[in-house]
Amino acid sequence: ETLPDVSFRAKRPIPATFLSAIGDTLIKDMQYELQSFFQRGAGDTYFSGKMLTKLGRIALVAEEVTELCGKGLSREYKVACDNTTIPTRQEMDATIDHLESSVEIWINGSAETPFIYDDAWGGLVSCGCYFNGEGCDNEVPNCPAFSDQGLDFGNGFYNDQHFHYGYHIYAASIVAHFRPEWGKKYWEQVLLLVRSIANPSREDNAFPLYRHKDWYQGSSWASGVPRPPYLNGKNQESSSEAIAAYEAVALFGKVMEEIWNSEREVSKASIAKEVKEVGQVMTATELRSVSKYWHVKQNNPAERIYPEEYTGNVVGILWQSMFQFGTWFGTAEYLPFGIQLLPLTPISEERDELAWMNEMYYPFSESCAAEFQCIESGWGVLQLAVLATVGYREEAAIRVKSLPEESFTNAAGNGHSRTNTLWYIATRPTIDEPIELVETDVRGAGEKRPAPVFKLTDCHTPATCTDAVLDQKAGSFTCRERITYLIEIQRKSQWEACSLVAGVEYTESCGLCDPSNEAENTEEDASEPSNEGSSTANLQCPPCTDAECYSQLNRCPLFDETFVCTAGRNAFGCSPQPWDANDDCDACCEMTRCQSLKDKEAKKVTHDGNLLEAPICPPCPKKVCYGELNQCPIHTAPYLCLSGDSKGGCASRPWGVSEGTMCSECCEVTPNC
């Protein structure tokens, strides 16, 4: 069996038709800046690693766009590049400077949350950070990760370390790719992270062999050394992050092998080659086992290993003695799919075999469309990646444009960027006979799209898509010619054709014909209050009550004064002015006091993160003990959320229950349960 090749790029270059859209996203994404505390090496190793890789992937896509638009262009690429914003050398240097310093701080010994060598188990562990919003309340030698199993996802107890360190190694590989001198300088430091999760040598007495890897199973176990051990044995949730971790090991070895060979450092080049090959073998075995144990292909009985009663297309958490559809952090149906799909890197193509994609596309897409939380939290990014993989690149690219910024900043999506998402979509292989789209992807969830029209009139944007705009040059052809070609030859609807040409491919020349802009303007116009036949008097918006402050109403951006609509068609809407009686808002409140309540609550929390007056979750009743919700490990996360957004979630501490919070009711899974 051929080992998977590893590369920073996909198997095929970015198509010319996507360059303009990617160039547009690069303008903003190359300004991406990590939070200041991560730049100081303060905080957790998981989210910091994700964001470092995010920045690194942006730099890699910028490099590819720049090279594609360099010398020796084909006619197709020359036309596309003429309509693409190419990153300048100064912009590239600034992005790589930021990446270099942000990666380096974690491994040069000056991080506020440093790595510490643990001679008991032989590994690097994070000291841990009791985060106060700006930095850590603790300093070395006070390392809370050594005693708090819930801190930093259990890093101090070797839980999920391959996920965490994989991201850091990947980002370091990118810096070394751009700055070989840096790679040589920090070769040994990055190698420590590699040795901690993928040490292949019995002669290395500082680290165990292949810490997380189960060579008989083929895959890894994410659980480290919990105390007491889980009753169901070891487990792993995010199989895709395990694959990405070993991809990172192989990439670091590949980059450094090239660097050491160029320096004629034979001995170090040999070590780097071994690192590359070890990473490739670990990646290959992880890929094969993930396909077998996590990717459930119900349509192929020959590959089915689970009982027929299990109807899901994915396993959320695999244990040594059981498997389950759920996740550690919630029971929404899209979560077990999403957690097996991140991050989006070149190895993802090897991971996501088409047979599985074709099966899981329907339940994943439908469950994501059913809850806006899927889109807002960032899981929708992965749904669009699947949409492109099953054969609908253009449709997925169009929808990337409409994703809210929160999709790339919230916990599930903060490792993604709009640029890398478009890059991934653009580089998917063409599918000759794609499966049928579900309704939500045909029209877009909640989208006010007109019925399909197969004739070019005004792109559904009569106010802006004039003849003058349609006759603008978009490369060698006009906007009109390009849109007409898609409608008449490729049989795309007017909406699809205009969205692709004006919204993705040639935004600068044809952007005024993008129908999504008209939809946004229409919605804005519809929200403007009418002065005809009714009073325009503002509603009285009293200060919000405690219950309102602690409810889901409290999610508005903070203005000098913030008014939230509490009842009516615009309930949960936010405004810097009092709501008007004609705004479809029947009642409202002003949220200034909610901030003071937050400050008051913050003072009740001790430095170890425990509430001084923690709400108590009573023992679970028998109907819960024997019910579907009870999947909690009783020794490490016995507190089960019974109601609220986190229903089904397990926690190591009692949930903060109150009306409108993530968990409004909980109970404790006791040994007698």
XYZ file of C-alpha atoms in Angstrom:
673
model
C 0.000 0.000 0.000
C 1.379 3.410 -0.956
C 1.771 5.784 1.962
C -0.154 9.045 1.616
C 1.889 11.896 0.268
C 1.879 15.001 2.435
C 1.892 18.514 1.079
C 0.753 22.020 1.925
C -1.313 22.019 -1.269
C -4.175 20.023 -2.691
C -3.709 17.481 -5.484
C -4.857 20.091 -7.999
C -4.268 23.854 -8.132
C -6.873 26.497 -7.434
C -9.026 26.766 -10.604
C -8.770 30.090 -12.404
C -12.474 30.738 -11.871
C -12.030 30.868 -8.082
C -8.955 33.112 -7.938
C -10.812 36.410 -7.825
C -13.004 35.350 -4.886
C -10.027 33.988 -2.946
C -8.068 37.158 -3.679
C -10.930 39.162 -2.168
C -10.980 37.106 1.052
C -7.192 37.306 1.386
C -7.383 41.102 1.630
C -9.110 40.784 4.995
C -7.798 37.430 6.210
C -4.152 38.439 5.877
C -4.894 41.064 8.521
C -5.992 38.320 10.945
C -4.377 38.754 14.335
C -4.287 36.263 17.180
C -5.582 37.390 20.537
C -2.922 39.233 22.505
C -2.771 36.585 25.235
C -2.023 33.844 22.686
C 0.737 36.056 21.287
C 2.230 36.030 24.800
C 1.889 32.259 25.099
C -0.906 32.530 27.653
C -3.955 30.282 27.622
C -4.693 26.796 26.382
C -2.712 24.777 23.868
C -5.726 23.598 21.833
C -7.368 26.819 20.665
C -4.011 28.581 20.382
C -2.826 25.793 18.092
C -5.968 25.950 15.957
C -5.559 29.680 15.439
C -1.865 29.375 14.633
C -2.692 26.828 11.937
C -5.484 29.110 10.708
C -3.001 31.939 10.176
C -0.499 29.574 8.587
C -3.053 28.226 6.117
C -3.933 31.806 5.096
C -0.250 32.411 4.310
C -0.027 29.186 2.289
C -3.075 30.057 0.181
C -1.636 33.541 -0.415
C 1.598 31.920 -1.581
C -0.270 29.636 -3.987
C -2.311 32.504 -5.463
C 0.866 34.545 -5.934
C 2.645 31.685 -7.697
C -0.334 30.858 -9.922
C -0.391 34.478 -11.041
C 3.338 34.599 -11.687
C 5.169 34.071 -14.970
C 4.307 31.519 -17.644
C 0.550 31.819 -17.279
C -1.936 30.061 -19.502
C -4.532 32.306 -21.146
C -7.195 31.167 -18.659
C -5.086 32.059 -15.628
C -3.871 35.322 -17.141
C -7.458 36.530 -17.563
C -8.360 35.434 -14.034
C -5.247 36.944 -12.464
C -5.929 40.262 -14.160
C -9.116 40.347 -12.076
C -7.547 39.101 -8.837
C -6.020 41.088 -5.987
C -2.562 39.563 -5.467
C -0.965 39.885 -2.006
C 2.050 42.178 -1.972
C 5.462 41.123 -0.689
C 4.988 43.460 2.271
C 1.652 41.836 3.140
C 3.181 38.359 2.918
C 6.119 39.357 5.123
C 3.815 40.909 7.727
C 1.642 37.774 7.860
C 4.640 35.451 8.181
C 6.240 37.741 10.800
C 3.076 37.487 12.882
C 2.934 33.717 12.446
C 6.611 33.281 13.323
C 6.487 35.267 16.565
C 3.189 33.662 17.629
C 4.487 30.116 17.050
C 7.874 30.820 18.602
C 6.586 32.181 21.912
C 5.186 28.753 22.835
C 8.474 26.900 22.300
C 11.251 29.375 23.164
C 10.790 29.171 26.934
C 9.167 32.587 27.433
C 5.462 31.649 27.241
C 3.287 32.739 30.140
C 1.799 29.221 30.023
C 4.962 27.210 29.350
C 5.435 23.568 28.468
C 6.936 21.559 31.333
C 8.691 18.219 31.045
C 7.015 15.555 33.205
C 9.524 12.883 34.151
C 6.835 10.694 35.765
C 5.113 9.809 32.484
C 7.758 11.125 30.130
C 6.157 13.941 28.182
C 5.604 17.637 27.633
C 2.565 19.036 29.403
C 1.203 22.546 29.596
C 1.554 24.243 32.960
C -2.072 25.297 32.641
C -3.732 28.666 32.859
C -6.527 29.861 35.106
C -7.627 32.446 32.601
C -8.992 35.783 33.810
C -9.936 37.248 30.445
C -6.562 38.848 29.752
C -4.006 36.384 31.056
C -3.375 33.774 33.732
C -3.883 34.095 37.475
C -1.102 31.576 38.062
C 2.614 31.461 37.313
C 5.212 28.689 37.310
C 5.749 26.763 39.555
C 2.005 26.984 40.282
C 0.811 24.718 37.456
C -2.893 23.877 37.865
C -2.923 21.506 34.873
C -1.059 18.962 37.023
C -4.032 18.547 39.361
C -7.088 19.815 37.436
C -8.150 17.114 34.961
C -10.698 19.424 33.339
C -8.244 22.218 32.540
C -7.064 22.618 28.941
C -9.060 19.514 27.952
C -6.934 17.436 30.331
C -3.575 18.288 28.730
C -1.734 17.809 32.031
C -3.085 14.249 32.116
C -2.058 13.610 28.477
C -5.616 13.862 27.193
C -5.983 15.024 23.560
C -2.291 15.936 23.357
C -1.916 14.748 19.767
C -4.750 17.130 18.785
C -3.134 20.078 20.568
C 0.459 19.502 19.549
C -0.496 18.539 16.010
C -1.742 22.083 15.418
C 1.426 23.614 16.884
C 3.654 21.305 14.820
C 1.686 22.125 11.647
C 2.091 25.858 12.242
C 5.807 25.433 12.986
C 6.187 23.502 9.721
C 4.719 26.443 7.831
C 7.116 28.904 9.457
C 10.040 26.624 8.581
C 8.711 26.365 5.021
C 8.835 30.149 4.635
C 11.840 30.780 6.895
C 14.368 27.900 6.762
C 16.740 29.668 9.176
C 13.962 29.696 11.764
C 13.369 25.989 11.149
C 17.024 25.215 11.839
C 17.048 27.355 14.974
C 13.963 25.719 16.493
C 14.478 22.216 15.120
C 15.039 20.644 18.533
C 12.189 22.522 20.230
C 9.604 21.437 17.654
C 11.078 17.953 17.751
C 10.205 17.813 21.468
C 6.521 18.202 20.559
C 6.907 15.517 17.892
C 8.623 13.130 20.301
C 5.909 13.667 22.899
C 3.183 12.305 20.582
C 5.025 10.270 17.937
C 8.348 9.032 19.313
C 9.441 5.979 17.245
C 12.665 5.143 19.045
C 13.137 2.674 21.902
C 16.474 4.376 22.518
C 14.698 7.629 23.416
C 14.210 7.201 27.145
C 12.616 10.635 27.589
C 9.353 9.758 25.829
C 7.234 6.609 25.385
C 6.730 5.011 21.983
C 3.851 6.484 19.967
C 1.994 7.826 22.993
C -1.590 7.759 21.704
C -1.289 5.174 18.939
C -2.863 1.719 19.186
C -1.091 -0.238 16.465
C -3.458 -3.207 16.722
C -6.497 -0.958 16.358
C -4.711 1.258 13.831
C -6.194 4.425 15.288
C -5.339 6.424 18.387
C -6.859 6.844 21.818
C -7.203 10.451 22.905
C -7.728 9.739 26.594
C -4.539 9.990 28.595
C -4.162 8.900 32.199
C -7.433 9.960 33.892
C -7.804 9.251 37.578
C -9.708 7.047 38.148
C -9.729 5.386 34.717
C -12.890 5.437 32.605
C -15.050 2.368 33.153
C -15.553 2.011 29.398
C -11.823 2.090 28.731
C -9.969 4.487 26.456
C -11.752 6.684 23.941
C -11.271 9.038 21.015
C -13.758 11.590 19.714
C -12.157 13.688 16.924
C -10.627 11.129 14.594
C -9.970 13.853 12.011
C -7.752 15.847 14.375
C -5.741 12.688 15.039
C -5.180 12.324 11.292
C -4.199 15.990 11.046
C -1.754 15.599 13.946
C 0.208 12.890 12.158
C -0.045 14.803 8.879
C 1.687 17.638 10.756
C 4.455 15.307 11.964
C 5.064 14.120 8.400
C 5.062 17.679 7.054
C 7.574 18.861 9.640
C 9.863 15.982 8.710
C 9.447 16.698 4.987
C 10.190 20.423 5.319
C 13.185 19.875 7.578
C 14.587 17.072 5.397
C 14.706 19.520 2.485
C 16.332 22.193 4.660
C 18.988 19.899 6.155
C 19.789 18.384 2.751
C 20.331 21.860 1.331
C 22.773 22.482 4.193
C 24.489 19.111 3.639
C 23.628 18.151 7.229
C 23.395 14.423 6.476
C 22.735 13.219 10.020
C 19.940 15.712 10.691
C 18.450 15.131 7.237
C 18.302 11.413 8.062
C 16.438 12.117 11.313
C 14.040 14.445 9.513
C 13.377 11.766 6.894
C 12.519 9.304 9.667
C 10.160 11.863 11.206
C 8.464 12.245 7.807
C 8.101 8.510 7.273
C 6.871 7.877 10.809
C 4.270 10.594 10.303
C 3.198 9.063 7.000
C 2.786 5.587 8.501
C 0.829 6.953 11.471
C -1.337 8.972 9.099
C -1.984 5.991 6.823
C -3.024 3.657 9.628
C -5.179 6.359 11.207
C -6.916 6.971 7.860
C -7.682 3.284 7.360
C -9.023 2.777 10.889
C -11.082 5.967 10.850
C -12.745 4.763 7.656
C -13.560 1.480 9.359
C -14.635 2.560 12.837
C -15.841 6.182 12.597
C -17.175 6.509 9.019
C -20.263 4.301 8.985
C -21.332 3.342 5.458
C -24.812 1.909 5.847
C -25.299 1.406 2.099
C -22.478 -1.119 1.932
C -23.293 -4.166 4.113
C -19.858 -5.626 3.375
C -18.233 -2.732 5.265
C -20.733 -2.599 8.126
C -19.204 -3.633 11.457
C -21.886 -2.343 13.832
C -25.274 -3.911 14.609
C -28.151 -3.046 12.276
C -29.807 -1.207 15.151
C -27.174 1.508 14.812
C -28.508 3.653 11.980
C -26.122 6.604 12.199
C -23.578 7.396 9.500
C -20.861 8.361 11.941
C -19.516 7.438 15.357
C -19.121 10.442 17.649
C -16.970 8.782 20.331
C -15.336 5.374 20.009
C -14.501 3.573 23.275
C -12.692 0.320 23.834
C -15.935 -1.300 24.936
C -18.669 0.761 23.221
C -19.431 3.343 20.552
C -21.829 6.272 20.607
C -23.345 8.837 18.294
C -22.976 11.761 20.722
C -20.093 14.030 21.633
C -18.552 15.293 24.854
C -20.009 18.753 24.319
C -23.591 18.298 23.138
C -26.239 16.104 21.511
C -27.165 18.108 18.378
C -27.170 15.728 15.422
C -24.661 17.743 13.399
C -21.987 17.633 16.124
C -20.776 14.007 15.669
C -20.381 14.707 11.942
C -18.613 18.027 12.383
C -16.091 16.812 14.931
C -14.883 14.189 12.414
C -14.283 16.791 9.679
C -11.898 19.395 11.059
C -9.450 20.849 10.191
C -9.548 21.397 6.410
C -6.073 20.570 5.125
C -4.817 18.612 2.072
C -5.005 15.255 3.917
C -8.762 15.763 4.280
C -9.199 14.503 0.728
C -7.721 11.143 1.744
C -9.865 11.143 4.882
C -13.257 11.888 3.325
C -13.861 9.039 0.899
C -16.701 9.817 -1.510
C -18.878 6.824 -0.586
C -19.085 8.038 3.004
C -19.523 11.675 1.984
C -22.464 10.754 -0.248
C -24.200 8.983 2.636
C -23.526 11.424 5.447
C -24.213 14.540 3.355
C -27.987 14.229 3.799
C -28.249 13.864 7.598
C -25.424 16.347 8.226
C -26.775 18.998 5.864
C -30.363 18.649 7.053
C -29.456 18.750 10.743
C -27.220 21.787 10.214
C -29.943 23.623 8.282
C -32.435 22.949 11.073
C -30.510 25.042 13.620
C -28.883 28.398 12.951
C -26.548 27.584 15.847
C -24.829 25.125 13.480
C -23.965 27.964 11.101
C -23.192 30.601 13.722
C -20.936 28.382 15.821
C -18.820 27.368 12.816
C -19.970 23.827 12.021
C -21.630 25.131 8.858
C -18.172 25.719 7.374
C -17.681 21.957 7.326
C -21.135 21.352 5.879
C -20.141 23.512 2.898
C -16.885 21.574 2.576
C -18.959 18.393 2.313
C -21.254 20.070 -0.231
C -18.226 20.795 -2.422
C -16.845 17.289 -1.945
C -20.048 15.610 -3.179
C -19.877 17.651 -6.379
C -21.201 21.168 -5.817
C -18.188 23.464 -5.605
C -19.862 26.554 -7.078
C -22.910 26.269 -4.828
C -20.698 25.874 -1.766
C -18.479 28.817 -2.762
C -21.476 31.094 -3.186
C -22.732 30.207 0.282
C -19.338 30.813 1.899
C -19.801 34.485 1.077
C -22.969 34.637 3.197
C -21.533 32.934 6.291
C -21.551 35.323 9.281
C -18.243 36.397 10.794
C -19.145 34.376 13.885
C -18.693 31.214 11.821
C -14.956 31.933 11.849
C -14.602 33.229 15.415
C -16.767 30.943 17.560
C -15.365 27.813 19.174
C -16.172 25.378 16.354
C -15.002 27.681 13.567
C -12.105 29.693 14.977
C -9.592 27.391 13.299
C -11.111 28.122 9.890
C -10.817 31.193 7.693
C -12.984 32.259 4.786
C -9.861 32.059 2.590
C -8.927 28.482 3.490
C -12.560 27.389 3.234
C -12.805 28.764 -0.302
C -9.424 27.210 -1.152
C -10.654 23.814 0.043
C -13.940 24.097 -1.857
C -12.201 25.260 -5.035
C -9.705 22.384 -5.057
C -12.204 19.536 -4.688
C -12.204 17.059 -7.593
C -14.963 17.213 -10.188
C -17.697 14.611 -9.644
C -19.222 13.379 -12.908
C -22.510 12.190 -11.410
C -23.106 14.021 -8.119
C -25.878 12.976 -5.780
C -29.060 15.025 -5.620
C -29.004 18.156 -3.489
C -31.260 18.489 -0.460
C -33.766 21.328 -0.478
C -31.815 23.485 1.986
C -28.820 23.500 -0.340
C -30.867 24.112 -3.468
C -32.245 27.348 -2.124
C -30.203 28.063 0.972
C -31.630 27.914 4.475
C -33.895 30.899 5.069
C -32.952 32.461 1.746
C -35.599 34.412 -0.177
C -34.589 33.143 -3.577
C -36.919 33.494 -6.581
C -38.067 30.565 -8.684
C -35.430 29.418 -11.189
C -35.243 31.476 -14.381
C -33.138 30.244 -17.305
C -32.792 33.545 -19.119
C -30.622 36.551 -18.330
C -32.665 39.638 -17.537
C -31.304 41.636 -14.589
C -29.846 38.988 -12.218
C -32.781 39.714 -9.896
C -31.073 43.037 -9.094
C -32.799 45.596 -11.342
C -31.603 48.564 -9.307
C -27.902 47.858 -9.821
C -27.456 45.272 -12.588
C -27.756 47.630 -15.531
C -26.739 47.056 -19.153
C -23.617 49.087 -18.468
C -22.588 46.692 -15.705
C -23.446 43.578 -17.723
C -21.317 44.880 -20.589
C -18.276 45.452 -18.349
C -15.209 43.394 -19.189
C -14.589 40.425 -16.889
C -11.339 39.174 -18.302
C -11.616 38.401 -21.995
C -15.421 38.350 -21.899
C -18.128 40.619 -20.538
C -20.199 39.878 -17.464
C -23.175 39.307 -19.765
C -21.314 36.783 -21.910
C -20.093 34.821 -18.917
C -23.511 34.699 -17.255
C -25.251 33.803 -20.522
C -22.793 30.960 -21.096
C -23.566 29.435 -17.698
C -27.312 29.712 -18.294
C -27.471 28.478 -21.865
C -24.647 25.942 -21.947
C -24.360 24.700 -18.356
C -28.097 25.101 -17.639
C -27.634 27.048 -14.441
C -30.480 29.241 -13.299
C -30.114 33.000 -13.593
C -29.639 33.197 -9.818
C -26.890 30.565 -9.827
C -25.111 31.993 -12.869
C -25.183 35.585 -11.606
C -24.140 34.517 -8.106
C -21.165 32.604 -9.477
C -19.918 35.260 -11.906
C -20.770 38.387 -9.888
C -20.496 36.990 -6.375
C -17.501 34.649 -6.673
C -15.474 34.882 -9.872
C -15.538 38.559 -10.952
C -16.763 40.549 -7.989
C -14.930 43.731 -8.958
C -16.264 43.940 -12.520
C -19.683 42.317 -12.119
C -20.388 42.639 -8.391
C -23.405 44.913 -8.850
C -25.184 41.955 -10.469
C -24.766 39.699 -7.442
C -28.340 38.716 -6.450
C -27.375 38.075 -2.843
C -26.716 41.810 -2.506
C -30.253 42.531 -3.641
C -31.622 40.045 -1.101
C -29.698 41.798 1.662
C -30.938 45.219 0.507
C -34.508 43.943 0.306
C -34.350 42.660 3.859
C -32.901 45.971 5.037
C -35.634 47.900 3.202
C -38.273 45.634 4.700
C -37.013 46.417 8.174
C -37.423 50.165 7.701
C -40.509 51.366 9.598
C -43.354 52.896 7.637
C -44.697 56.285 8.633
C -48.059 55.762 7.003
C -51.155 55.343 9.116
C -49.524 54.711 12.484
C -47.635 56.372 15.257
C -43.833 56.309 15.266
C -43.555 56.727 19.023
C -40.716 54.761 20.629
C -41.571 51.975 23.029
C -40.715 52.338 26.685
C -37.705 50.088 27.272
C -37.144 49.654 31.029
C -33.937 48.140 32.419
C -33.791 44.408 31.805
C -34.692 42.169 34.723
C -32.288 39.598 36.194
C -34.127 36.841 34.341
C -33.778 38.720 31.043
C -30.077 39.403 31.648
C -29.410 35.732 32.327
C -31.509 34.551 29.389
C -30.671 34.088 25.705
C -31.816 37.669 25.156
C -28.403 38.738 26.444
C -26.375 38.211 23.286
C -26.366 41.705 21.804
C -23.236 43.644 20.819
C -22.520 46.321 23.395
C -23.487 49.848 22.344
C -23.402 52.918 24.608
C -26.920 51.811 25.376
C -28.260 48.483 24.184
C -31.948 47.813 23.645
C -33.160 44.267 23.043
C -36.608 43.374 21.743
C -38.197 40.924 24.198
C -41.489 40.182 22.398
C -42.896 40.343 18.894
C -41.617 39.318 15.494
C -38.254 40.959 16.194
C -37.762 39.249 19.555
C -34.031 38.906 20.396
C -33.236 41.780 18.021
C -30.641 44.346 19.159
C -30.569 48.112 18.670
C -28.547 51.123 19.906
C -31.830 53.099 20.101
C -35.154 52.309 21.773
C -37.343 50.149 19.581
C -40.070 51.850 17.582
C -43.686 50.754 17.927
C -43.745 49.952 14.205
C -40.663 47.721 14.264
C -42.694 44.540 14.892
C -41.471 44.688 18.473
C -44.110 44.553 21.198
C -41.814 45.007 24.197
C -38.157 45.756 24.907
C -35.661 46.364 27.696
C -32.342 48.196 28.128
C -29.325 46.029 28.941
C -26.811 48.313 30.688
C -27.395 46.701 34.086
C -26.691 43.264 32.607
C -23.006 44.208 32.462
C -22.956 45.112 36.133
C -24.632 41.808 36.948
C -21.926 40.019 34.996
C -19.272 41.822 37.055
C -21.122 40.909 40.219
C -21.240 37.255 39.201
C -17.552 37.283 38.307
C -16.683 38.215 41.883
C -18.328 35.019 43.096
C -15.774 32.893 41.253
C -12.598 31.740 42.961
C -9.220 31.500 41.248
C -9.703 27.804 40.543
C -12.852 28.529 38.571
C -15.318 27.073 41.093
C -18.387 29.031 42.104
C -18.390 29.834 45.801
C -22.075 29.058 45.839
C -22.167 26.419 43.155
C -25.640 25.289 42.162
C -26.222 21.673 43.128
C -27.269 19.023 40.637
C -29.294 16.413 42.569
C -28.733 12.700 42.000
C -30.256 11.559 38.732
C -33.595 9.714 39.024
C -33.783 6.159 37.742
C -35.603 7.168 34.559
C -32.574 9.286 33.663
C -30.076 6.649 34.808
C -31.527 4.164 32.353
C -32.362 6.697 29.649
C -30.637 7.715 26.428
C -29.096 10.869 27.913
C -26.947 9.053 30.433
C -23.620 8.633 28.667
C -21.480 10.432 31.236
C -18.276 8.952 32.734
C -19.219 9.038 36.416
C -15.708 9.460 37.799
C -14.601 12.422 35.710
C -17.718 14.143 34.326
C -20.726 12.989 36.350
C -22.901 16.105 36.003
C -25.474 15.570 33.258
C -27.356 18.464 31.655
C -31.048 17.569 31.335
C -32.389 20.671 29.642
C -31.087 23.622 27.618
C -28.699 24.067 24.702
C -26.198 21.681 26.322
C -28.764 18.930 26.916
C -26.920 15.629 27.107
C -23.597 17.275 27.885
C -21.361 15.991 30.698
C -19.314 18.188 33.025
C -16.734 17.654 35.742
C -18.419 20.338 37.886
C -22.087 21.159 38.581
C -23.672 23.106 35.746
C -24.536 26.773 36.382
C -28.274 26.292 36.032
C -30.749 29.136 35.641
C -33.420 30.078 33.177
C -32.002 30.860 29.755
C -28.480 29.531 30.375
C -26.796 26.784 28.359
C -28.111 24.292 30.931
C -31.327 24.971 32.825
C -31.555 21.642 34.686
C -28.995 19.041 35.668
C -28.429 15.978 37.818
C -25.471 13.959 39.111
C -24.780 10.463 37.796
C -23.836 8.612 40.971
C -22.350 5.088 41.310
C -25.803 3.892 42.316
C -27.350 5.211 39.118
